[in-house]
Coordinates of C-alpha atoms and ligand atoms in Angstrom, one line a residue:
M1 CA 0.0 0.0 0.0
V2 CA 1.2 3.5 -0.7
P3 CA 2.0 4.9 2.7
G4 CA 0.7 8.4 1.9
C5 CA -2.7 6.9 0.8
H6 CA -2.9 4.8 3.9
A7 CA -2.3 7.9 6.1
R8 CA -4.8 9.9 4.2
A9 CA -7.5 7.3 4.6
Q10 CA -7.0 7.4 8.4
L11 CA -7.6 11.2 8.7
R12 CA -10.5 12.5 10.6
V13 CA -11.1 15.8 8.9
A14 CA -13.0 18.5 10.8
P15 CA -15.6 20.2 8.7
A16 CA -13.9 23.6 8.5
P17 CA -10.3 23.4 9.7
R18 CA -9.2 26.8 11.0
G19 CA -6.1 27.6 13.0
W20 CA -4.1 24.6 14.2
T21 CA -6.6 22.9 16.5
S22 CA -8.7 21.2 14.0
Y23 CA -8.0 17.5 14.4
A24 CA -5.7 14.8 15.6
A25 CA -4.1 12.9 12.7
R26 CA -2.8 9.4 12.4
D27 CA 0.5 8.6 10.8
G28 CA 1.3 5.9 8.3
E29 CA 1.3 3.2 11.1
G30 CA -2.1 4.4 12.4
I31 CA -0.6 6.0 15.5
V32 CA -2.6 8.9 16.7
T33 CA -0.5 12.0 17.1
D34 CA -1.3 15.1 19.1
T35 CA -2.3 18.3 17.4
P36 CA 0.2 21.0 18.4
E37 CA -2.4 22.4 20.8
Q38 CA -3.1 19.0 22.4
Y39 CA 0.6 18.6 22.9
L40 CA 1.0 22.0 24.4
A41 CA -1.8 21.2 26.8
R42 CA 0.1 18.2 28.0
I43 CA 3.3 20.3 28.5
L44 CA 1.4 23.0 30.4
E45 CA 0.0 20.5 32.8
L46 CA 3.6 20.1 34.0
A47 CA 4.1 23.8 34.6
R48 CA 4.4 25.1 38.1
P49 CA 4.4 28.9 38.9
V50 CA 7.8 30.4 39.9
E51 CA 8.1 32.5 43.0
S52 CA 8.1 36.3 43.2
E53 CA 10.6 38.9 44.2
T54 CA 10.7 42.7 44.2
V55 CA 13.0 44.6 41.9
P56 CA 13.6 48.2 41.2
L57 CA 11.8 49.6 38.2
C58 CA 15.0 50.0 36.3
R59 CA 15.6 46.3 36.4
A60 CA 12.1 45.2 35.7
L61 CA 12.2 45.1 31.9
G62 CA 11.1 41.7 30.4
R63 CA 9.8 40.4 33.8
F64 CA 6.2 39.5 34.6
L65 CA 4.1 41.4 37.1
A66 CA 3.5 39.1 40.1
E67 CA 0.5 41.2 41.4
D68 CA -2.1 43.6 40.1
V69 CA -1.1 47.2 40.3
I70 CA -3.8 49.5 41.7
A71 CA -3.6 53.2 40.8
P72 CA -2.7 55.2 44.0
W73 CA -3.8 58.4 42.3
P74 CA -5.6 59.5 39.2
V75 CA -3.6 60.0 36.0
P76 CA -3.3 62.8 35.1
N77 CA -3.4 63.7 38.8
F78 CA -4.6 67.3 38.1
D79 CA -6.4 69.1 35.2
N80 CA -3.6 70.5 33.0
S81 CA -3.1 72.1 29.6
A82 CA -2.6 70.0 26.5
M83 CA -1.1 73.0 24.6
D84 CA 1.1 76.0 24.9
G85 CA -1.3 78.9 24.7
Y86 CA -3.8 80.9 26.8
A87 CA -6.2 79.6 29.5
V88 CA -9.5 81.2 29.1
R89 CA -13.2 81.1 29.9
A90 CA -14.5 79.5 26.6
G91 CA -17.5 81.9 26.6
D92 CA -15.1 84.8 26.4
A93 CA -12.8 83.3 23.7
V94 CA -14.8 84.0 20.6
A95 CA -13.0 84.8 17.4
G96 CA -11.8 88.4 17.4
A97 CA -12.1 88.9 21.2
R98 CA -9.2 90.6 22.9
L99 CA -8.5 89.4 26.5
R100 CA -6.3 90.9 29.2
V101 CA -3.4 88.6 30.1
I102 CA -3.1 88.6 33.8
G103 CA -0.2 86.2 34.4
D104 CA 1.8 83.1 33.5
A105 CA 1.2 79.4 34.3
P106 CA 4.4 77.5 33.4
A107 CA 4.7 73.7 33.8
G108 CA 5.4 72.9 37.4
A109 CA 3.7 76.1 38.7
T110 CA 2.4 75.6 42.2
C111 CA 0.3 78.8 42.2
V112 CA -1.5 80.2 39.2
P113 CA -3.7 83.2 38.9
A114 CA -7.5 82.7 38.6
V115 CA -9.0 83.5 35.2
K116 CA -11.8 86.1 35.6
P117 CA -14.2 87.3 32.9
G118 CA -12.4 89.0 30.0
T119 CA -9.0 87.8 31.1
A120 CA -6.5 85.0 30.1
V121 CA -3.5 83.4 31.6
R122 CA -0.5 82.4 29.4
I123 CA -0.1 78.7 30.0
M124 CA 2.3 76.0 29.0
T125 CA 1.7 72.3 28.2
G126 CA 1.4 70.3 31.4
A127 CA 0.8 73.3 33.7
P128 CA -2.2 73.2 36.1
V129 CA -5.3 74.8 34.6
P130 CA -6.0 78.1 36.5
P131 CA -9.2 78.3 38.6
G132 CA -12.0 79.9 36.5
A133 CA -10.6 78.7 33.1
D134 CA -12.4 75.9 31.2
A135 CA -10.4 75.9 27.9
V136 CA -7.0 76.6 26.4
V137 CA -6.5 78.5 23.2
K138 CA -3.3 77.3 21.6
V139 CA -0.9 80.1 20.8
E140 CA -1.1 79.4 17.1
D141 CA -4.8 80.4 17.3
T142 CA -4.0 83.8 18.8
D143 CA -2.2 86.9 17.6
Q144 CA 0.9 86.1 19.6
D145 CA 4.1 84.5 18.3
P146 CA 4.9 81.0 19.7
G147 CA 8.2 80.6 21.6
P148 CA 10.0 82.7 24.3
G149 CA 8.8 86.2 24.9
A150 CA 7.7 88.7 27.5
L151 CA 4.1 88.4 28.9
P152 CA 1.9 90.4 26.5
A153 CA -0.6 92.8 28.0
T154 CA -3.4 91.4 25.9
V155 CA -4.1 88.5 23.5
K156 CA -6.4 88.5 20.5
I157 CA -8.3 85.2 19.9
V158 CA -8.2 84.2 16.2
H159 CA -10.0 80.9 16.4
R160 CA -12.6 80.2 19.2
V161 CA -12.4 77.2 21.6
A162 CA -15.1 75.0 23.1
S163 CA -15.4 74.4 26.8
G164 CA -13.0 71.7 27.8
Q165 CA -10.9 72.0 24.7
N166 CA -7.1 71.4 25.1
I167 CA -7.5 70.4 28.7
R168 CA -6.4 67.1 30.0
S169 CA -8.8 66.2 32.8
A170 CA -7.6 64.6 36.0
G171 CA -8.2 60.8 35.9
E172 CA -9.1 60.6 32.3
D173 CA -6.2 58.1 31.7
I174 CA -6.9 56.1 34.8
S175 CA -8.8 56.9 38.0
A176 CA -7.5 56.5 41.5
G177 CA -8.2 53.0 42.9
A178 CA -8.6 51.4 39.5
R179 CA -6.7 48.2 38.6
A180 CA -4.2 49.8 36.3
L181 CA -2.1 46.7 35.4
G182 CA -2.9 43.0 35.8
A183 CA -0.7 40.2 37.3
G184 CA 1.0 38.3 34.6
L185 CA 1.6 41.3 32.4
R186 CA 5.0 41.2 30.6
I187 CA 6.9 44.4 31.5
T188 CA 7.7 46.2 28.3
P189 CA 9.0 49.8 28.0
A190 CA 5.4 50.9 27.7
V191 CA 4.5 49.1 31.0
I192 CA 7.6 50.7 32.6
A193 CA 6.1 54.1 31.6
S194 CA 2.8 53.2 33.1
L195 CA 4.3 52.0 36.4
A196 CA 6.4 55.1 36.6
S197 CA 3.4 57.3 36.2
L198 CA 1.8 55.5 39.1
G199 CA 4.9 56.1 41.3
V200 CA 5.9 52.4 41.4
A201 CA 9.6 52.4 42.2
D202 CA 9.9 48.8 43.2
V203 CA 7.9 46.1 41.3
A204 CA 6.7 42.7 42.5
V205 CA 7.7 40.4 39.6
R206 CA 8.1 36.6 39.0
I207 CA 11.6 35.3 39.3
R208 CA 13.1 34.3 36.1
P209 CA 12.6 30.6 35.4
R210 CA 16.0 28.9 35.1
V211 CA 16.5 27.3 31.8
G212 CA 19.2 24.7 30.9
I213 CA 19.9 24.0 27.2
M214 CA 21.6 21.0 25.8
T215 CA 22.3 20.4 22.1
T216 CA 23.2 17.0 20.9
G217 CA 25.0 15.9 17.8
T218 CA 28.5 14.7 17.0
E219 CA 28.5 16.8 13.9
L220 CA 28.2 20.1 15.7
V221 CA 31.1 22.4 16.5
E222 CA 31.1 25.5 18.6
V223 CA 30.3 28.7 16.6
G224 CA 33.5 30.3 15.4
A225 CA 35.5 27.0 15.2
S226 CA 36.7 26.0 11.8
L227 CA 34.5 23.3 10.2
G228 CA 35.9 19.8 9.4
V229 CA 34.2 17.4 6.9
G230 CA 30.6 16.8 7.8
Q231 CA 30.6 19.4 10.6
I232 CA 28.2 22.4 11.1
P233 CA 28.1 25.2 13.7
D234 CA 25.8 24.6 16.7
S235 CA 23.3 27.2 15.9
N236 CA 20.5 25.8 18.1
L237 CA 22.4 26.4 21.3
H238 CA 22.6 30.1 20.7
M239 CA 19.2 30.4 19.2
T240 CA 17.4 28.6 22.0
A241 CA 19.4 30.6 24.6
A242 CA 18.5 33.8 22.9
L243 CA 14.8 32.9 22.7
A244 CA 14.7 31.8 26.4
T245 CA 16.4 35.1 27.4
A246 CA 14.1 37.1 25.2
W247 CA 11.1 35.4 26.9
G248 CA 12.3 36.4 30.4
A249 CA 14.2 33.2 31.4
D250 CA 17.6 33.0 33.2
V251 CA 19.7 30.7 31.0
V252 CA 21.8 28.8 33.6
G253 CA 23.7 26.5 31.4
C254 CA 24.3 25.8 27.7
M255 CA 26.0 22.5 26.9
H256 CA 26.7 20.7 23.8
V257 CA 27.2 16.9 23.9
P258 CA 28.1 14.4 21.2
D259 CA 25.7 11.5 20.4
S260 CA 27.0 9.5 23.4
P261 CA 24.3 8.2 25.9
D262 CA 26.8 8.2 28.8
I263 CA 27.9 11.8 28.2
F264 CA 24.4 12.9 27.6
R265 CA 23.0 11.3 30.8
A266 CA 25.8 12.8 33.0
T267 CA 25.4 16.3 31.5
C268 CA 21.6 16.1 31.6
T269 CA 21.5 15.0 35.2
D270 CA 23.8 17.8 36.2
L271 CA 22.0 20.5 34.3
A272 CA 18.5 19.4 35.3
Q273 CA 19.4 19.9 38.9
Q274 CA 20.1 23.6 38.2
S275 CA 17.1 24.2 35.9
D276 CA 13.3 24.7 36.1
V277 CA 13.2 23.8 32.4
L278 CA 15.6 21.7 30.5
V279 CA 15.5 22.0 26.7
T280 CA 17.4 19.6 24.5
S281 CA 17.9 19.8 20.7
G282 CA 18.3 16.8 18.4
G283 CA 18.2 13.1 19.0
V284 CA 14.4 12.6 19.3
S285 CA 13.6 11.3 15.9
A286 CA 14.0 7.9 14.2
G287 CA 17.8 7.9 13.7
A288 CA 20.0 5.1 14.8
F289 CA 21.9 7.4 17.1
D290 CA 19.1 9.5 18.6
V291 CA 20.7 10.0 21.9
V292 CA 18.0 11.9 23.8
K293 CA 15.4 9.3 23.0
E294 CA 17.7 6.5 23.9
S295 CA 18.9 8.0 27.2
L296 CA 15.6 9.3 28.7
D297 CA 13.3 6.3 28.6
D298 CA 11.1 7.7 31.4
M299 CA 10.2 10.7 29.2
T300 CA 7.4 10.7 26.6
F301 CA 8.6 10.7 23.0
T302 CA 5.8 11.3 20.5
K303 CA 4.8 12.7 17.2
V304 CA 2.9 16.0 16.8
A305 CA 0.9 16.7 13.7
M306 CA 2.9 19.7 12.7
Q307 CA 5.6 20.7 10.2
P308 CA 8.3 21.3 11.0
G309 CA 8.8 19.8 14.4
K310 CA 7.0 16.4 14.2
P311 CA 9.2 14.4 16.6
Q312 CA 9.0 15.8 20.2
G313 CA 9.8 14.7 23.7
F314 CA 8.6 16.0 27.0
G315 CA 8.3 15.0 30.7
R316 CA 9.4 16.0 34.2
F317 CA 12.4 15.0 36.1
K318 CA 11.7 15.9 39.7
D319 CA 11.2 19.6 39.6
T320 CA 12.4 20.1 36.1
V321 CA 10.2 20.2 33.0
F322 CA 12.0 18.5 30.1
L323 CA 11.3 19.6 26.5
G324 CA 13.1 17.6 23.8
F325 CA 13.0 19.4 20.4
P326 CA 14.1 18.0 17.1
G327 CA 17.5 19.3 15.9
N328 CA 16.7 20.8 12.5
P329 CA 17.1 24.5 13.3
V330 CA 13.7 25.6 11.9
S331 CA 12.0 22.7 13.8
C332 CA 13.8 23.7 16.9
Y333 CA 12.8 27.4 16.4
V334 CA 9.1 26.6 15.7
S335 CA 9.0 24.1 18.7
A336 CA 10.4 26.8 21.0
Q337 CA 7.8 29.3 19.8
L338 CA 4.9 26.8 20.2
F339 CA 6.0 25.1 23.4
L340 CA 8.8 26.8 25.3
R341 CA 7.3 30.3 25.1
P342 CA 3.9 29.3 26.5
L343 CA 5.6 27.1 29.2
L344 CA 7.7 30.0 30.4
R345 CA 4.7 32.3 30.3
R346 CA 2.5 29.9 32.2
M347 CA 5.3 29.6 34.9
A348 CA 5.3 33.4 35.1
G349 CA 1.6 33.6 35.6
A350 CA 1.1 35.1 32.1
D351 CA -1.4 34.1 29.4
T352 CA 0.0 31.7 26.9
N353 CA -1.5 33.1 23.7
H354 CA 0.3 34.3 20.7
T355 CA -0.9 37.3 18.8
V356 CA -2.6 35.8 15.7
V357 CA -3.8 37.9 12.8
Q358 CA -5.4 36.9 9.5
I359 CA -3.4 37.9 6.5
P360 CA -3.6 36.8 2.9
A361 CA -0.8 34.6 1.5
G362 CA 1.5 36.5 -0.9
S363 CA 2.8 33.5 -2.8
N364 CA 2.0 29.8 -3.5
W365 CA 3.4 26.9 -1.5
R366 CA 2.7 23.3 -0.5
S367 CA 1.9 22.0 2.9
P368 CA 1.5 18.4 4.2
L369 CA -2.2 17.5 4.2
E370 CA -2.3 15.7 7.5
R371 CA -0.2 18.3 9.6
T372 CA -0.4 21.9 10.5
Q373 CA 2.4 23.8 8.9
F374 CA 4.2 26.7 10.6
V375 CA 6.2 28.5 8.1
P376 CA 8.8 31.1 9.0
A377 CA 7.5 34.1 7.2
M378 CA 7.6 37.9 6.7
I379 CA 4.8 40.3 6.1
I380 CA 5.3 42.5 3.1
D381 CA 2.7 44.9 1.7
G382 CA -0.1 43.3 3.7
A383 CA 0.7 39.7 2.5
V384 CA 2.5 36.9 4.3
I385 CA 5.3 35.2 2.4
P386 CA 7.8 32.4 3.5
T387 CA 11.3 33.7 4.2
H388 CA 12.5 31.0 1.8
V389 CA 10.8 29.6 -1.3
Q390 CA 11.1 26.1 0.1
A391 CA 8.4 27.0 2.7
G392 CA 8.5 23.7 4.6
G393 CA 12.3 23.2 4.8
S394 CA 13.4 22.6 8.4
H395 CA 17.1 23.1 7.6
L396 CA 16.8 26.6 6.3
V397 CA 18.6 28.2 9.2
A398 CA 20.4 31.1 7.5
S399 CA 17.2 32.6 5.9
L400 CA 15.4 32.3 9.3
A401 CA 16.9 35.7 10.0
A402 CA 14.1 37.4 8.1
T403 CA 11.4 35.8 10.2
T404 CA 8.9 38.1 11.8
A405 CA 5.9 35.7 11.8
L406 CA 4.8 32.1 11.5
A407 CA 2.2 31.5 8.7
V408 CA -0.1 28.7 9.9
V409 CA -1.5 26.4 7.2
P410 CA -4.1 24.2 8.9
A411 CA -4.1 20.5 8.6
G412 CA -6.5 19.6 5.7
Q413 CA -5.0 22.2 3.4
D414 CA -2.1 21.0 1.3
D415 CA -1.9 23.8 -1.2
V416 CA -1.5 27.5 -0.3
R417 CA -2.4 30.0 -3.1
A418 CA -1.7 33.7 -3.1
G419 CA -4.7 35.4 -1.6
D420 CA -5.7 32.6 0.8
S421 CA -6.4 34.0 4.2
L422 CA -4.0 32.5 6.8
D423 CA -3.7 32.7 10.5
V424 CA -0.3 34.3 11.1
I425 CA 1.4 34.2 14.5
L426 CA 3.3 37.5 15.1
I427 CA 6.7 36.8 16.6
D428 CA 7.4 38.9 19.7
Ligands
LIG501 P1 18.5 15.4 14.7 O1 17.2 16.0 15.2 O2 19.5 15.2 15.8 O3 18.3 14.2 13.9 O4 19.2 16.5 13.7 C1 18.5 16.8 12.5 C2 19.3 17.8 11.7 O5 19.5 19.0 12.4 C3 20.6 17.3 11.3 O6 20.9 17.7 10.0 C4 21.5 18.0 12.3 O7 22.9 18.1 11.8 C5 20.9 19.3 12.5 N1 21.1 19.8 13.8 C6 21.0 19.1 15.0 N2 21.3 19.8 16.0 C7 21.7 21.0 15.5 C8 22.1 22.2 16.2 N3 22.3 22.3 17.5 N4 22.4 23.3 15.4 C9 22.3 23.2 14.0 N5 21.8 22.1 13.4 C10 21.6 21.0 14.1
LIG502 MG1 21.4 14.4 15.9

């Protein structure tokens, strides 16, 4: 029997496959494999939250909030001007009106004169709105020149303002006592700005999960070493370490071992003791020297209905979650995106979702019918295109550099045509 036909006959096809959760497939031997989402769910069952610590704001970038942050004050915390101009009573400030200027309100002013009928106060952006004023006329809408200059005796209004115009009201951003930021939020530069505006100098964050990384393969040499016959640089070690670091982990060890079970076991035992998560690359497939599979017989090795990244291993040694990724660099990259990122996020109390958008394909390519395909891709002119014309190639490590997204071709679709709408995972 033709193996492909046999596999196809075994498929249970969902009515309208969408995304990558549609159905579990069977391989040529009839073995049911997990969908990527089912496999992720099995991994996440092993996740335990990491503890919390308090760090200064300047060291919080990339960490995850351990607690909700409640606004101690409203933001803005006082009514202030959105423009450099003149604080007025809107009813006075009709086009052509001339108002007497009774004083200045610079940013940081602690005492500003009250605006009475027929008067105006020169005001700068961020300065408190004087009592009596209910609008600010920007300087460009008056007869005065912008920029430094003596306080004029009068100001002529060229364009009228409405009540409330150019005033930033206290609490319009967030009100006092409101939940400003939720536990589990990843601290980005934008979050730092928000925390700073709320006066949070020390932040309760999750500790960084400790990640150990082991690459396997006798053919691998350290990056920078000259290459002998049959040798390649160990790119997965650096890639996985970089991904884990970017996702907020503390990479506690990076080890390369040859395809020797004895060396693998000794290194693995040592690194697992120092790690909350141990990631291995290579040696989980059907090769005669697949050292990870051979050495860790108490872990689960399985097939996941995805391309690339079909052979996978996972399990727990004591307090360490083990993830065994295949060695092909694109397989390892996609596996990390789909399984390591959510695992680390779950341990940090964050949601495990990716940002997924629907974007039309910008070119044509093939996908395996019975598996969900995750194609390293880029978004150009509103369309998603693979970073390499061989969309499904799991060895295409050099062109991985252009990747900003993963185009998802659902199981059940073997042919992508330009214009097909695809789910696209945006890489963070
Ligand atoms: P494996 O999963 O061990 O069968 O390896 C599959 C393919 O990925 C082989 O061509 C390996 O040479 C390559 N490979 C394995 N590990 C790495 C690595 N750390 N860096 C780059 N390529 C690798
Ligand atoms: Mg190998």
